[in-house]
XYZ file of C-alpha atoms in Angstrom:
380
model
C 83.241 12.657 64.710
C 81.637 15.179 62.343
C 79.413 16.392 65.192
C 82.447 17.178 67.375
C 84.127 19.117 64.565
C 80.944 21.144 64.061
C 80.697 21.988 67.779
C 84.362 23.040 67.760
C 83.796 25.419 64.827
C 80.767 26.967 66.562
C 82.736 27.548 69.756
C 85.594 29.072 67.763
C 83.227 31.366 65.901
C 81.518 32.483 69.116
C 84.887 33.105 70.723
C 85.790 35.513 67.927
C 82.415 37.254 67.707
C 81.382 37.592 71.358
C 83.996 40.272 72.319
C 82.818 42.517 69.486
C 79.201 41.831 70.430
C 79.938 42.798 74.019
C 81.482 46.062 72.881
C 78.487 46.786 70.687
C 76.010 46.066 73.507
C 77.977 48.276 75.925
C 77.915 51.228 73.530
C 74.189 50.692 72.875
C 73.611 50.552 76.638
C 75.399 53.853 77.182
C 73.386 55.418 74.385
C 70.144 54.199 75.995
C 71.082 55.687 79.347
C 71.661 58.991 77.615
C 68.282 58.810 75.873
C 66.448 57.847 79.084
C 67.851 60.934 80.809
C 66.873 63.223 77.908
C 70.481 63.523 76.914
C 71.978 63.571 73.441
C 74.131 60.966 71.796
C 77.341 62.690 70.770
C 79.543 60.412 68.624
C 78.617 57.413 70.776
C 79.365 59.205 74.076
C 76.943 60.399 76.759
C 76.285 64.167 76.381
C 77.261 65.965 79.565
C 75.291 69.051 78.569
C 72.067 67.032 78.705
C 73.111 65.376 81.979
C 73.784 68.763 83.544
C 70.446 70.145 82.342
C 68.592 67.575 84.469
C 68.972 66.328 88.013
C 70.983 63.406 86.693
C 73.560 62.201 89.240
C 76.811 60.725 87.987
C 77.188 57.375 89.732
C 80.295 55.252 90.040
C 78.834 52.676 87.610
C 78.147 55.302 85.000
C 81.630 56.776 85.414
C 83.041 53.252 84.934
C 80.942 52.864 81.805
C 82.292 56.111 80.385
C 85.819 54.934 81.140
C 85.202 51.624 79.404
C 83.753 53.350 76.352
C 86.722 55.742 76.249
C 89.155 52.824 76.447
C 87.356 50.840 73.744
C 87.087 53.899 71.497
C 90.818 54.335 71.777
C 91.510 50.656 71.119
C 89.357 50.592 67.992
C 90.543 54.037 66.885
C 86.984 55.365 66.586
C 86.485 58.907 65.275
C 84.756 59.879 68.523
C 87.749 59.039 70.707
C 88.568 62.678 71.528
C 84.981 63.545 72.472
C 84.526 60.397 74.562
C 87.778 60.928 76.416
C 86.919 64.590 77.071
C 83.488 63.630 78.451
C 85.070 61.107 80.798
C 87.474 63.719 82.177
C 84.674 66.257 82.733
C 82.430 63.625 84.329
C 85.257 62.647 86.677
C 85.615 66.257 87.767
C 81.881 66.623 88.315
C 81.816 63.416 90.310
C 84.797 64.513 92.396
C 83.277 67.846 93.437
C 79.752 66.381 93.802
C 78.134 68.736 91.336
C 75.305 67.683 89.046
C 74.673 70.848 87.064
C 76.926 72.718 84.711
C 75.421 75.896 86.130
C 76.815 74.926 89.537
C 80.317 74.378 88.281
C 82.540 77.098 89.681
C 83.412 79.564 86.951
C 86.343 81.997 87.096
C 85.510 85.546 88.100
C 84.982 87.988 85.288
C 88.141 89.880 84.448
C 87.964 93.622 84.995
C 88.845 94.967 81.564
C 89.972 98.207 83.188
C 92.886 96.474 84.905
C 95.959 95.417 82.964
C 97.752 92.145 83.640
C 100.521 94.150 85.304
C 98.238 94.977 88.235
C 97.099 92.546 90.907
C 94.521 92.966 93.669
C 95.113 91.804 97.223
C 92.739 91.586 100.186
C 94.337 92.519 103.494
C 94.113 89.722 106.056
C 93.817 89.904 109.827
C 97.095 90.907 111.468
C 98.805 92.036 108.249
C 100.622 95.356 108.041
C 101.628 97.252 104.933
C 105.267 96.521 105.734
C 104.483 92.781 105.767
C 102.597 92.972 102.447
C 105.401 95.029 100.888
C 107.949 92.400 101.951
C 105.703 89.633 100.636
C 105.537 91.172 97.149
C 109.069 92.577 97.048
C 107.881 96.207 97.055
C 108.342 99.263 99.223
C 105.539 100.632 101.375
C 105.694 103.856 99.345
C 105.043 101.933 96.131
C 101.957 100.329 97.684
C 100.758 103.619 99.196
C 101.183 105.567 95.971
C 99.534 102.783 93.955
C 96.461 103.096 96.167
C 96.398 106.851 96.852
C 97.078 106.362 100.564
C 98.638 109.099 102.671
C 99.756 106.694 105.407
C 100.573 103.002 105.819
C 97.427 102.381 107.888
C 95.383 99.461 106.509
C 92.570 97.256 107.850
C 91.514 93.630 107.293
C 89.333 93.395 104.202
C 90.902 96.385 102.466
C 91.490 95.764 98.766
C 94.910 96.914 97.566
C 96.261 97.401 94.058
C 99.604 95.654 93.804
C 102.056 96.237 90.936
C 103.347 92.911 89.574
C 106.852 94.383 89.471
C 108.607 97.015 91.568
C 106.989 100.251 90.462
C 103.638 102.002 90.808
C 100.056 101.474 89.667
C 98.788 104.363 87.551
C 95.372 105.284 86.132
C 95.729 106.130 82.447
C 94.539 109.568 81.392
C 93.493 110.950 78.054
C 96.547 111.646 75.910
C 98.926 109.408 77.869
C 101.476 107.399 75.899
C 104.094 104.914 77.133
C 106.756 107.432 76.144
C 105.212 110.374 78.023
C 104.613 108.236 81.117
C 108.160 106.872 81.030
C 109.537 110.404 80.905
C 107.280 111.751 83.639
C 107.558 108.889 86.115
C 111.070 107.598 85.497
C 110.014 104.322 83.900
C 110.759 102.677 80.541
C 108.394 102.877 77.570
C 109.393 99.370 76.469
C 108.703 97.902 79.921
C 105.381 99.746 80.210
C 104.303 98.211 76.891
C 105.516 94.724 77.836
C 104.047 94.556 81.344
C 100.647 95.901 80.262
C 100.211 94.078 76.924
C 100.164 97.302 74.933
C 101.865 95.945 71.826
C 100.032 97.392 68.853
C 97.430 99.040 71.070
C 96.851 102.364 72.765
C 96.218 103.343 76.358
C 92.531 103.540 77.274
C 91.588 106.318 79.672
C 90.760 104.942 83.130
C 92.759 101.711 82.740
C 94.947 100.707 85.679
C 98.472 99.961 84.478
C 101.831 99.334 86.110
C 104.794 101.634 85.564
C 107.841 99.381 86.165
C 110.501 101.181 88.177
C 108.313 104.288 88.264
C 108.008 106.798 91.080
C 105.527 109.584 91.747
C 106.836 113.146 91.545
C 106.626 114.913 94.877
C 103.633 117.013 93.856
C 101.581 113.947 92.821
C 102.102 111.961 96.006
C 98.928 111.596 98.079
C 100.677 112.895 101.188
C 101.916 116.057 99.447
C 100.566 119.379 100.683
C 101.387 122.332 98.448
C 102.792 125.204 100.499
C 101.069 128.503 100.015
C 103.200 131.371 98.790
C 102.547 134.711 100.368
C 103.829 138.135 99.491
C 103.645 140.346 102.509
C 100.355 139.680 104.298
C 98.389 138.551 101.227
C 98.313 135.413 99.099
C 98.395 137.458 95.904
C 101.813 137.841 94.279
C 102.125 140.702 91.818
C 104.566 140.714 88.912
C 104.778 144.035 87.123
C 105.137 144.277 83.347
C 105.894 147.689 81.890
C 103.969 149.513 84.557
C 100.864 147.271 84.398
C 100.005 144.789 87.116
C 99.512 141.142 86.177
C 98.798 139.440 89.493
C 98.834 135.760 90.466
C 95.883 134.915 92.646
C 96.002 131.871 94.965
C 99.615 131.257 94.099
C 101.332 128.173 95.505
C 104.744 126.565 95.189
C 104.623 123.278 93.303
C 108.293 122.326 93.569
C 111.610 123.740 94.696
C 114.942 122.681 93.246
C 113.086 121.210 90.261
C 115.302 119.702 87.576
C 114.142 117.452 84.746
C 115.698 118.320 81.417
C 114.461 117.363 77.951
C 116.445 116.869 74.717
C 116.939 119.993 72.635
C 116.373 122.438 75.487
C 118.740 125.321 74.748
C 117.698 127.512 77.685
C 119.467 127.957 81.005
C 118.397 125.522 83.729
C 116.243 127.023 86.454
C 114.893 129.816 84.236
C 111.342 130.366 83.026
C 112.262 129.541 79.414
C 113.931 126.260 80.451
C 110.803 125.046 82.257
C 108.359 126.178 79.555
C 110.376 124.299 76.920
C 110.509 121.173 79.123
C 106.758 121.261 79.796
C 105.846 121.654 76.133
C 108.098 118.695 75.259
C 106.864 116.281 77.939
C 103.379 117.064 79.219
C 100.438 115.396 77.385
C 98.345 118.537 77.894
C 100.733 120.700 75.880
C 100.190 121.817 72.291
C 103.401 120.168 71.155
C 107.149 120.448 71.519
C 108.987 123.618 70.515
C 111.960 123.743 68.126
C 115.215 122.484 69.599
C 118.109 124.790 70.248
C 118.414 128.240 71.756
C 115.210 130.274 71.439
C 116.683 133.297 73.182
C 115.389 135.183 76.202
C 111.697 135.123 77.005
C 111.091 138.622 75.591
C 111.873 137.341 72.046
C 109.835 134.097 72.098
C 106.658 135.462 70.477
C 108.601 137.004 67.595
C 110.968 134.032 67.141
C 108.279 131.340 67.207
C 105.838 133.268 65.031
C 108.606 133.456 62.431
C 109.115 129.706 62.809
C 105.466 129.056 61.863
C 103.794 128.879 65.278
C 100.399 130.467 65.879
C 100.746 133.417 68.251
C 97.824 135.560 69.476
C 96.255 136.978 72.636
C 93.773 134.132 73.174
C 94.626 131.823 76.110
C 94.289 128.070 75.483
C 95.217 125.004 77.521
C 98.678 123.781 76.527
C 99.885 127.115 75.151
C 102.887 129.113 76.354
C 102.016 132.551 77.719
C 104.661 135.209 77.060
C 105.454 138.834 77.761
C 108.322 140.966 76.538
C 108.289 143.113 79.684
C 109.303 142.336 83.242
C 111.939 139.989 84.557
C 114.641 142.693 84.606
C 114.345 143.122 80.850
C 114.460 139.403 79.988
C 110.706 138.973 79.699
C 108.813 135.995 81.070
C 107.095 132.795 79.878
C 105.005 130.075 81.469
C 102.382 127.519 80.449
C 98.585 127.474 80.532
C 96.921 124.694 82.547
C 93.311 125.882 82.377
C 91.119 128.725 81.135
C 88.360 129.352 83.668
C 84.789 130.308 82.907
C 85.283 133.849 84.172
C 88.185 134.399 81.748
C 90.951 133.975 84.325
C 93.855 131.660 83.470
C 95.527 129.014 85.630
C 99.242 128.979 84.814
C 102.411 127.172 85.851
C 105.823 128.813 85.635
C 109.402 128.772 86.920
C 111.528 131.547 88.379
C 108.646 133.783 89.388
C 109.494 133.005 93.017
C 113.132 132.031 92.440
C 115.291 129.880 90.168
C 114.304 126.197 90.057
C 111.060 127.070 91.874
C 107.847 126.026 90.083
C 104.650 127.825 91.031
C 100.989 127.742 90.056
C 98.631 130.672 90.202
C 95.732 132.352 88.460
C 96.098 135.364 86.172
C 92.940 137.492 86.593
C 90.658 137.885 83.603
C 91.429 141.603 83.542
C 95.092 140.856 82.745
C 94.834 137.589 80.807
C 94.722 139.125 77.317
C 97.710 141.380 77.949
C 99.939 138.349 77.279
C 100.918 136.665 74.045
C 99.993 132.987 73.718
C 102.155 130.648 71.661
C 100.103 127.719 70.344
C 100.845 124.826 67.995
C 102.685 125.072 64.723
C 100.589 125.797 61.628
């Protein structure tokens, strides 16, 4: 009778201990497999880094073992439960795609840091037209053309297109650009430019591709635009006479006709040279800064008025300055803006009402005449 009770106690003890022993042996077995394959033991789980460093193949049995260990770790609330579970998930993925090396796992392509999240790239497929792609992305063909500098809608399979993520245009940031200046120039919104391109707290980096939501290219910046040449008589040299001296415009061309884009504080008459010069100084990133708001008078008085207001005025041409003369223009004088100072001393200028009201032209003032003008720079 005593012998039977003793046997019963032994069986009861073994029944309680054997499950724990089995768990222990399973974990030890997994650890040994890891050691045999030159892997590391990471909190009781097989190290996938070591597995991937060798030619170790993940078999179904080993995947089952990892699953069992993950389940047991969860049941016993072991500290390694997160690591074990993560290893099982990764091993499952490696098994599924039949890869045995971490180096062979497909990695995402490197992100081009010169492209904002507001710009996508799209590879043209066989049979696709620009009209089809525009419909697919909810854009117009002009928005796609302008975003890619294309004069026509002709595209070919394999072409890579820049696609704005919202109706608008893709733009390459230039030095001095700000969301505000771009919004004003291209008819967008500074707030939307910041939001769609993740510019909160940051600045635009020159060369970065960004999207201008709702934006549109001015006529003169469209890739298909051809500037008409402006001729006076039989030559391409228009001469504007100031007090008996000739100040010619070489290689003059019309940039825009019927141009109208006002700016706050502009007290000049629309379509006149003073109106455009004020607008350009207030909106173009190349300018030397906005001029005082309100009426500045006719062009002949600008040098005197702005010098008195604290602006630097001299006879030295600089990019972004206003050039001014008190003569010409039927007694009203004339002003324009400086786009470039060439190596030979000539000056590339842009101006309105030299060829008619609301007409914007560009031309070069010869070096021989350049210093006969006043130049209104930034404020002291």
